Amino acid sequence: MPHITHGTRRWLALTAWAAGLLLFLLLGLWNLNSSRRDAENRLISEAGHMASQLAGLLSLPAWELDELTARTIVMAAMEDERIYAVKVQTRQGMLEGQRRNYQWEPVPWDDEIAEDTVQGMNPLKMEGRTIGSVEVYLSPRLSVEEQGLMARREFWRFVLAALFCTGVLLLLLWYWGDLARLRRLLARKTDETLTGSAEAAPDRIMLGLSAPVADSDEAAAVDASAAPAPVNAALGRRFQRKHVAAWRITAGLFRQSFAHAPELLSRLYADGQVAGLCHLGRLLEVAAPCLGAARLEEAARDMQAALNDPQCETAALTVEACAHALEDVLAALGGEK
């Protein structure tokens, strides 16, 4: 038996899902068309049957066929809401006729039919002789309402079937592991999109790089030839999000990297090393958010602003405040176990 690969199995499942939805859709359309044809045939049959009944009543020997008798029978027939119009015709002309207006009330016949109707006609006989005809016009309003109800039922039937088929497909994809792979792929793409050029400057500051950034073509060539990369920032961030204890590694590295930074700040300021102080301030400003040390980040930023301003007279205070903030952070990290 040939082995079915994951891709082939996935496409087979998607094909079966699409074929099932298409089948339910075609069945719903077929039911609607069949019901519409049945309603039309039923309406035609009912119109002919009603015309036959009225012709039979008008041709009874007990009646004298005149306008009063015809009107009585026609008005009684108009009590049926399905009837749009009734017309009794003799050889001498129209004997009686009624139709409905826009308020669905009977009004005298005026040869005007304002909506779609189905006509049924039967000859009017008296003593075996044909003396005229009876015409009955039925309105498809009720059948249209029934068709609307059936269309809604078919729509919800299709929706339920689509939900069922989609649920089965998702269950199969989950069982095969495709949903987990898709979720990992989407997460990786999202991380790669979010971690673009915005991380280039902080990474260069932390690494102490001073070389200019390569051209886009050269960077693309390096990225293309560097697969697989020895370091994947997206995987690292995903690991840190899933494992809370990984924060201790960051805290330990920070404590180890900046353990002597408070004394270094004081010594650099005493020696007048403004460039060294600004570089260390940039490192602290970038590293502090990794620990959530907002006060240290602000102090490092204020120190850089004061050192870069020749008119500032409180540079020493900003350096001292940054050193105190760093000492507080190191003391807090020293208590973390």
Coordinates of C-alpha atoms in Angstrom, one line a residue:
M1 CA 0.0 0.0 0.0
P2 CA 1.6 3.3 -1.0
H3 CA 2.5 5.7 1.8
I4 CA 0.3 8.9 1.8
T5 CA 2.4 12.0 2.7
H6 CA 1.2 14.8 5.0
G7 CA 0.7 17.2 2.1
T8 CA -1.4 14.7 0.1
R9 CA -3.5 13.8 3.1
R10 CA -4.1 17.5 3.8
W11 CA -5.2 18.2 0.2
L12 CA -7.5 15.1 0.3
A13 CA -9.2 16.4 3.4
L14 CA -9.6 19.9 2.0
T15 CA -11.0 18.4 -1.2
A16 CA -13.5 16.3 0.7
W17 CA -14.5 19.3 2.7
A18 CA -15.1 21.5 -0.4
A19 CA -16.9 18.7 -2.1
G20 CA -19.2 18.2 0.9
L21 CA -20.1 21.9 1.0
L22 CA -20.7 21.9 -2.7
L23 CA -23.0 18.9 -2.4
F24 CA -25.1 20.5 0.3
L25 CA -25.3 23.7 -1.6
L26 CA -26.5 21.9 -4.8
L27 CA -29.0 19.8 -2.8
G28 CA -30.4 23.0 -1.2
L29 CA -30.8 24.7 -4.6
W30 CA -32.4 21.6 -6.1
N31 CA -34.9 21.5 -3.2
L32 CA -35.8 25.1 -3.8
N33 CA -36.3 24.7 -7.5
S34 CA -38.3 21.5 -7.0
S35 CA -40.5 23.2 -4.4
R36 CA -41.0 26.2 -6.7
R37 CA -42.1 24.0 -9.6
D38 CA -44.5 22.0 -7.4
A39 CA -46.0 25.2 -6.0
E40 CA -46.6 26.5 -9.6
N41 CA -48.2 23.2 -10.7
R42 CA -50.4 23.1 -7.6
L43 CA -51.5 26.7 -8.1
I44 CA -52.5 26.0 -11.7
S45 CA -54.4 22.9 -10.7
E46 CA -56.2 24.8 -7.9
A47 CA -57.1 27.6 -10.3
G48 CA -58.7 25.1 -12.7
H49 CA -60.5 23.3 -9.9
M50 CA -62.0 26.5 -8.5
A51 CA -63.1 27.6 -12.0
S52 CA -64.8 24.3 -12.5
Q53 CA -66.6 24.6 -9.1
L54 CA -67.9 28.1 -9.8
A55 CA -69.0 27.0 -13.3
G56 CA -70.9 24.1 -11.7
L57 CA -72.6 26.4 -9.2
L58 CA -73.6 28.9 -11.8
S59 CA -75.1 26.2 -14.1
L60 CA -77.3 24.6 -11.5
P61 CA -81.0 24.3 -12.7
A62 CA -82.2 25.9 -9.4
W63 CA -80.5 29.2 -10.4
E64 CA -81.6 31.8 -12.9
L65 CA -78.4 33.0 -14.4
D66 CA -78.5 36.7 -14.0
E67 CA -76.3 39.4 -12.6
L68 CA -77.6 39.1 -9.0
T69 CA -76.9 35.4 -8.9
A70 CA -73.5 35.7 -10.5
R71 CA -72.5 38.5 -8.1
T72 CA -73.6 36.5 -5.1
I73 CA -71.6 33.5 -6.1
V74 CA -68.6 35.5 -7.2
M75 CA -68.5 37.6 -3.9
A76 CA -68.8 34.3 -1.9
A77 CA -65.8 33.0 -3.8
M78 CA -63.8 36.1 -3.2
E79 CA -63.8 35.3 0.5
D80 CA -60.9 33.0 -0.3
E81 CA -57.7 35.1 0.1
R82 CA -55.9 33.1 -2.5
I83 CA -58.2 34.4 -5.3
Y84 CA -57.1 37.5 -7.0
A85 CA -59.9 37.9 -9.5
V86 CA -63.1 36.1 -10.8
K87 CA -64.7 36.8 -14.2
V88 CA -68.0 35.4 -15.5
Q89 CA -68.3 35.8 -19.2
T90 CA -71.3 35.0 -21.4
R91 CA -72.0 35.4 -25.1
Q92 CA -73.6 38.7 -24.5
G93 CA -70.5 40.0 -22.6
M94 CA -69.2 40.1 -19.1
L95 CA -71.9 39.1 -16.6
E96 CA -69.9 39.7 -13.4
G97 CA -66.3 40.3 -12.5
Q98 CA -64.4 41.2 -9.3
R99 CA -60.7 41.7 -8.7
R100 CA -58.6 42.9 -5.7
N101 CA -57.0 46.3 -5.3
Y102 CA -53.7 47.2 -3.6
Q103 CA -55.5 46.8 -0.2
W104 CA -56.6 43.3 -1.3
E105 CA -60.2 44.4 -1.2
P106 CA -62.7 43.3 -4.0
V107 CA -63.5 45.9 -6.6
P108 CA -65.4 45.7 -9.9
W109 CA -63.6 44.1 -12.8
D110 CA -61.8 46.7 -15.1
D111 CA -59.6 44.4 -17.2
E112 CA -56.5 45.4 -15.2
I113 CA -54.3 42.8 -13.5
A114 CA -51.8 44.5 -11.3
E115 CA -49.7 41.5 -10.3
D116 CA -48.6 38.1 -11.5
T117 CA -51.4 35.5 -11.3
V118 CA -52.2 32.0 -12.4
Q119 CA -55.3 31.7 -14.6
G120 CA -57.8 28.8 -14.5
M121 CA -60.7 28.8 -17.0
N122 CA -63.8 26.5 -17.3
P123 CA -66.7 26.6 -19.8
L124 CA -70.1 27.7 -18.5
K125 CA -72.8 25.3 -19.7
M126 CA -76.5 25.5 -19.4
E127 CA -78.6 22.4 -20.5
G128 CA -75.7 21.0 -22.3
R129 CA -74.9 24.2 -24.3
T130 CA -71.9 26.3 -23.7
I131 CA -73.1 29.8 -23.0
G132 CA -69.9 31.4 -21.6
S133 CA -66.9 30.8 -19.4
V134 CA -65.6 31.3 -15.8
E135 CA -62.1 32.6 -15.3
V136 CA -60.3 32.4 -11.9
Y137 CA -57.0 34.1 -11.2
L138 CA -55.0 32.9 -8.2
S139 CA -52.3 35.0 -6.6
P140 CA -49.0 33.3 -5.8
R141 CA -48.5 35.4 -2.7
L142 CA -49.0 32.6 -0.3
S143 CA -46.7 30.3 -2.3
V144 CA -44.0 33.0 -2.3
E145 CA -44.2 33.2 1.4
E146 CA -43.8 29.5 1.7
Q147 CA -40.9 29.7 -0.7
G148 CA -39.3 32.3 1.5
L149 CA -39.7 30.1 4.6
M150 CA -38.2 27.1 2.8
A151 CA -35.3 29.2 1.5
R152 CA -34.5 30.2 5.1
R153 CA -34.7 26.6 6.2
E154 CA -32.4 25.5 3.4
F155 CA -30.0 28.3 4.3
W156 CA -29.7 27.3 7.9
R157 CA -29.5 23.7 6.9
F158 CA -26.5 24.6 4.7
V159 CA -24.9 26.6 7.5
L160 CA -25.2 23.7 10.0
A161 CA -23.8 21.3 7.4
A162 CA -20.9 23.7 6.7
L163 CA -20.2 24.0 10.4
F164 CA -20.2 20.3 10.8
C165 CA -17.9 19.7 7.9
T166 CA -15.6 22.5 9.0
G167 CA -15.5 21.0 12.5
V168 CA -14.6 17.6 11.2
L169 CA -11.9 19.1 9.0
L170 CA -10.4 21.1 11.9
L171 CA -10.5 18.0 14.1
L172 CA -8.6 16.0 11.5
L173 CA -6.0 18.8 11.1
W174 CA -5.6 19.0 14.8
Y175 CA -5.2 15.2 15.1
W176 CA -2.6 15.2 12.3
G177 CA -0.7 18.2 13.9
D178 CA -1.3 20.5 11.0
L179 CA -2.9 23.2 13.2
A180 CA 0.1 23.2 15.5
R181 CA 2.5 23.6 12.6
L182 CA 0.3 26.4 11.2
R183 CA 0.3 28.2 14.5
R184 CA 4.1 27.9 14.8
L185 CA 4.5 29.2 11.3
L186 CA 2.2 32.2 11.9
A187 CA 4.0 33.0 15.2
R188 CA 7.4 32.8 13.5
K189 CA 6.3 35.1 10.6
T190 CA 4.8 37.5 13.1
D191 CA 8.0 37.6 15.2
E192 CA 10.2 38.1 12.1
T193 CA 8.0 41.0 11.0
L194 CA 8.1 42.7 14.3
T195 CA 11.8 42.2 14.8
G196 CA 13.1 44.0 11.8
S197 CA 15.2 47.1 11.6
A198 CA 13.9 48.4 14.9
E199 CA 16.2 46.0 16.7
A200 CA 19.4 46.8 14.7
A201 CA 20.3 49.9 16.7
P202 CA 19.9 48.3 20.2
D203 CA 21.8 45.2 19.1
R204 CA 24.7 47.4 17.8
I205 CA 24.8 49.4 21.1
M206 CA 24.8 46.3 23.3
L207 CA 27.5 44.6 21.2
G208 CA 29.5 47.8 21.0
L209 CA 29.6 47.8 17.2
S210 CA 30.6 50.9 15.4
A211 CA 30.8 49.6 11.8
P212 CA 28.3 51.0 9.4
V213 CA 25.3 48.9 8.4
A214 CA 25.7 47.0 5.1
D215 CA 23.7 47.8 2.0
S216 CA 20.4 46.0 1.6
D217 CA 21.7 43.9 -1.2
E218 CA 24.7 42.8 0.8
A219 CA 22.5 42.1 3.8
A220 CA 20.1 40.0 1.8
A221 CA 23.0 38.0 0.4
V222 CA 24.4 37.4 3.9
D223 CA 21.0 36.4 5.2
A224 CA 20.5 34.0 2.2
S225 CA 23.9 32.3 2.8
A226 CA 23.6 32.2 6.6
A227 CA 20.9 29.4 6.8
P228 CA 20.5 27.9 9.3
A229 CA 21.5 30.8 11.5
P230 CA 23.4 30.0 14.7
V231 CA 21.1 32.4 16.7
N232 CA 17.4 32.8 16.1
A233 CA 16.0 35.9 18.0
A234 CA 12.4 34.8 17.3
L235 CA 12.9 31.4 18.9
G236 CA 14.6 33.0 21.9
R237 CA 11.8 35.5 22.5
R238 CA 9.2 32.7 22.2
F239 CA 11.1 30.6 24.7
Q240 CA 11.2 33.5 27.2
R241 CA 7.5 34.1 26.8
K242 CA 6.7 30.4 27.5
H243 CA 9.2 30.0 30.4
V244 CA 8.9 32.6 33.2
A245 CA 12.1 31.3 34.9
A246 CA 14.1 32.5 31.9
W247 CA 13.9 36.0 33.3
R248 CA 16.5 34.9 35.9
I249 CA 19.0 34.4 33.2
T250 CA 18.5 37.9 32.0
A251 CA 18.7 39.3 35.6
G252 CA 21.9 37.3 36.2
L253 CA 23.6 38.5 33.0
F254 CA 22.6 42.1 33.9
R255 CA 24.0 41.8 37.4
Q256 CA 27.2 40.3 36.1
S257 CA 27.6 42.9 33.3
F258 CA 26.9 46.0 35.4
A259 CA 28.2 44.9 38.8
H260 CA 31.0 47.5 38.8
A261 CA 29.1 50.1 36.8
P262 CA 28.2 52.4 39.7
E263 CA 31.9 52.9 40.6
L264 CA 32.8 53.2 36.9
L265 CA 30.2 56.0 36.5
S266 CA 31.9 58.0 39.3
R267 CA 35.4 57.3 38.1
L268 CA 34.6 58.3 34.5
Y269 CA 32.9 61.5 35.6
A270 CA 35.9 62.4 37.9
D271 CA 38.2 61.8 34.9
G272 CA 36.0 63.9 32.6
Q273 CA 35.4 61.0 30.2
V274 CA 32.1 62.3 28.8
A275 CA 32.1 59.9 25.8
G276 CA 32.6 56.9 28.1
L277 CA 29.7 58.1 30.3
C278 CA 27.4 58.5 27.4
H279 CA 28.3 55.1 26.0
L280 CA 27.6 53.5 29.4
G281 CA 24.4 55.5 29.7
R282 CA 23.2 54.2 26.3
L283 CA 23.9 50.6 27.4
L284 CA 21.9 51.1 30.6
E285 CA 19.1 52.8 28.8
V286 CA 18.8 49.8 26.4
A287 CA 19.3 47.1 29.1
A288 CA 17.0 48.5 31.8
P289 CA 13.7 47.8 30.0
C290 CA 14.6 44.1 29.8
L291 CA 14.3 44.0 33.6
G292 CA 11.4 46.5 33.8
A293 CA 13.7 49.0 35.5
A294 CA 11.9 52.2 34.4
R295 CA 13.6 54.5 36.9
L296 CA 17.1 53.4 35.8
E297 CA 16.1 53.9 32.1
E298 CA 14.9 57.4 32.8
A299 CA 18.0 58.2 34.9
A300 CA 20.3 57.0 32.2
R301 CA 18.4 59.0 29.6
D302 CA 18.6 62.2 31.8
M303 CA 22.3 61.7 32.3
Q304 CA 23.0 61.5 28.6
A305 CA 20.9 64.6 28.0
A306 CA 22.8 66.5 30.7
L307 CA 26.2 65.4 29.5
N308 CA 25.5 66.4 25.9
D309 CA 24.3 69.9 27.0
P310 CA 27.2 72.3 27.6
Q311 CA 24.9 74.7 29.4
C312 CA 23.7 72.1 31.9
E313 CA 24.9 72.8 35.5
T314 CA 23.4 69.6 37.1
A315 CA 25.4 67.0 35.2
A316 CA 27.0 65.7 38.4
L317 CA 23.6 65.3 40.0
T318 CA 22.3 63.2 37.0
V319 CA 25.4 61.0 37.1
E320 CA 24.9 60.4 40.8
A321 CA 21.1 59.7 40.4
C322 CA 21.9 57.2 37.6
A323 CA 24.5 55.5 39.9
H324 CA 22.0 55.3 42.8
A325 CA 19.3 53.9 40.5
L326 CA 21.7 51.3 39.2
E327 CA 22.7 50.4 42.8
D328 CA 19.1 49.9 43.7
V329 CA 18.5 47.6 40.7
L330 CA 21.6 45.5 41.5
A331 CA 20.5 45.3 45.1
A332 CA 17.1 44.1 44.1
L333 CA 18.6 41.5 41.7
G334 CA 20.9 40.3 44.4
G335 CA 17.8 39.4 46.5
E336 CA 16.2 37.4 43.6
K337 CA 16.6 33.7 44.0

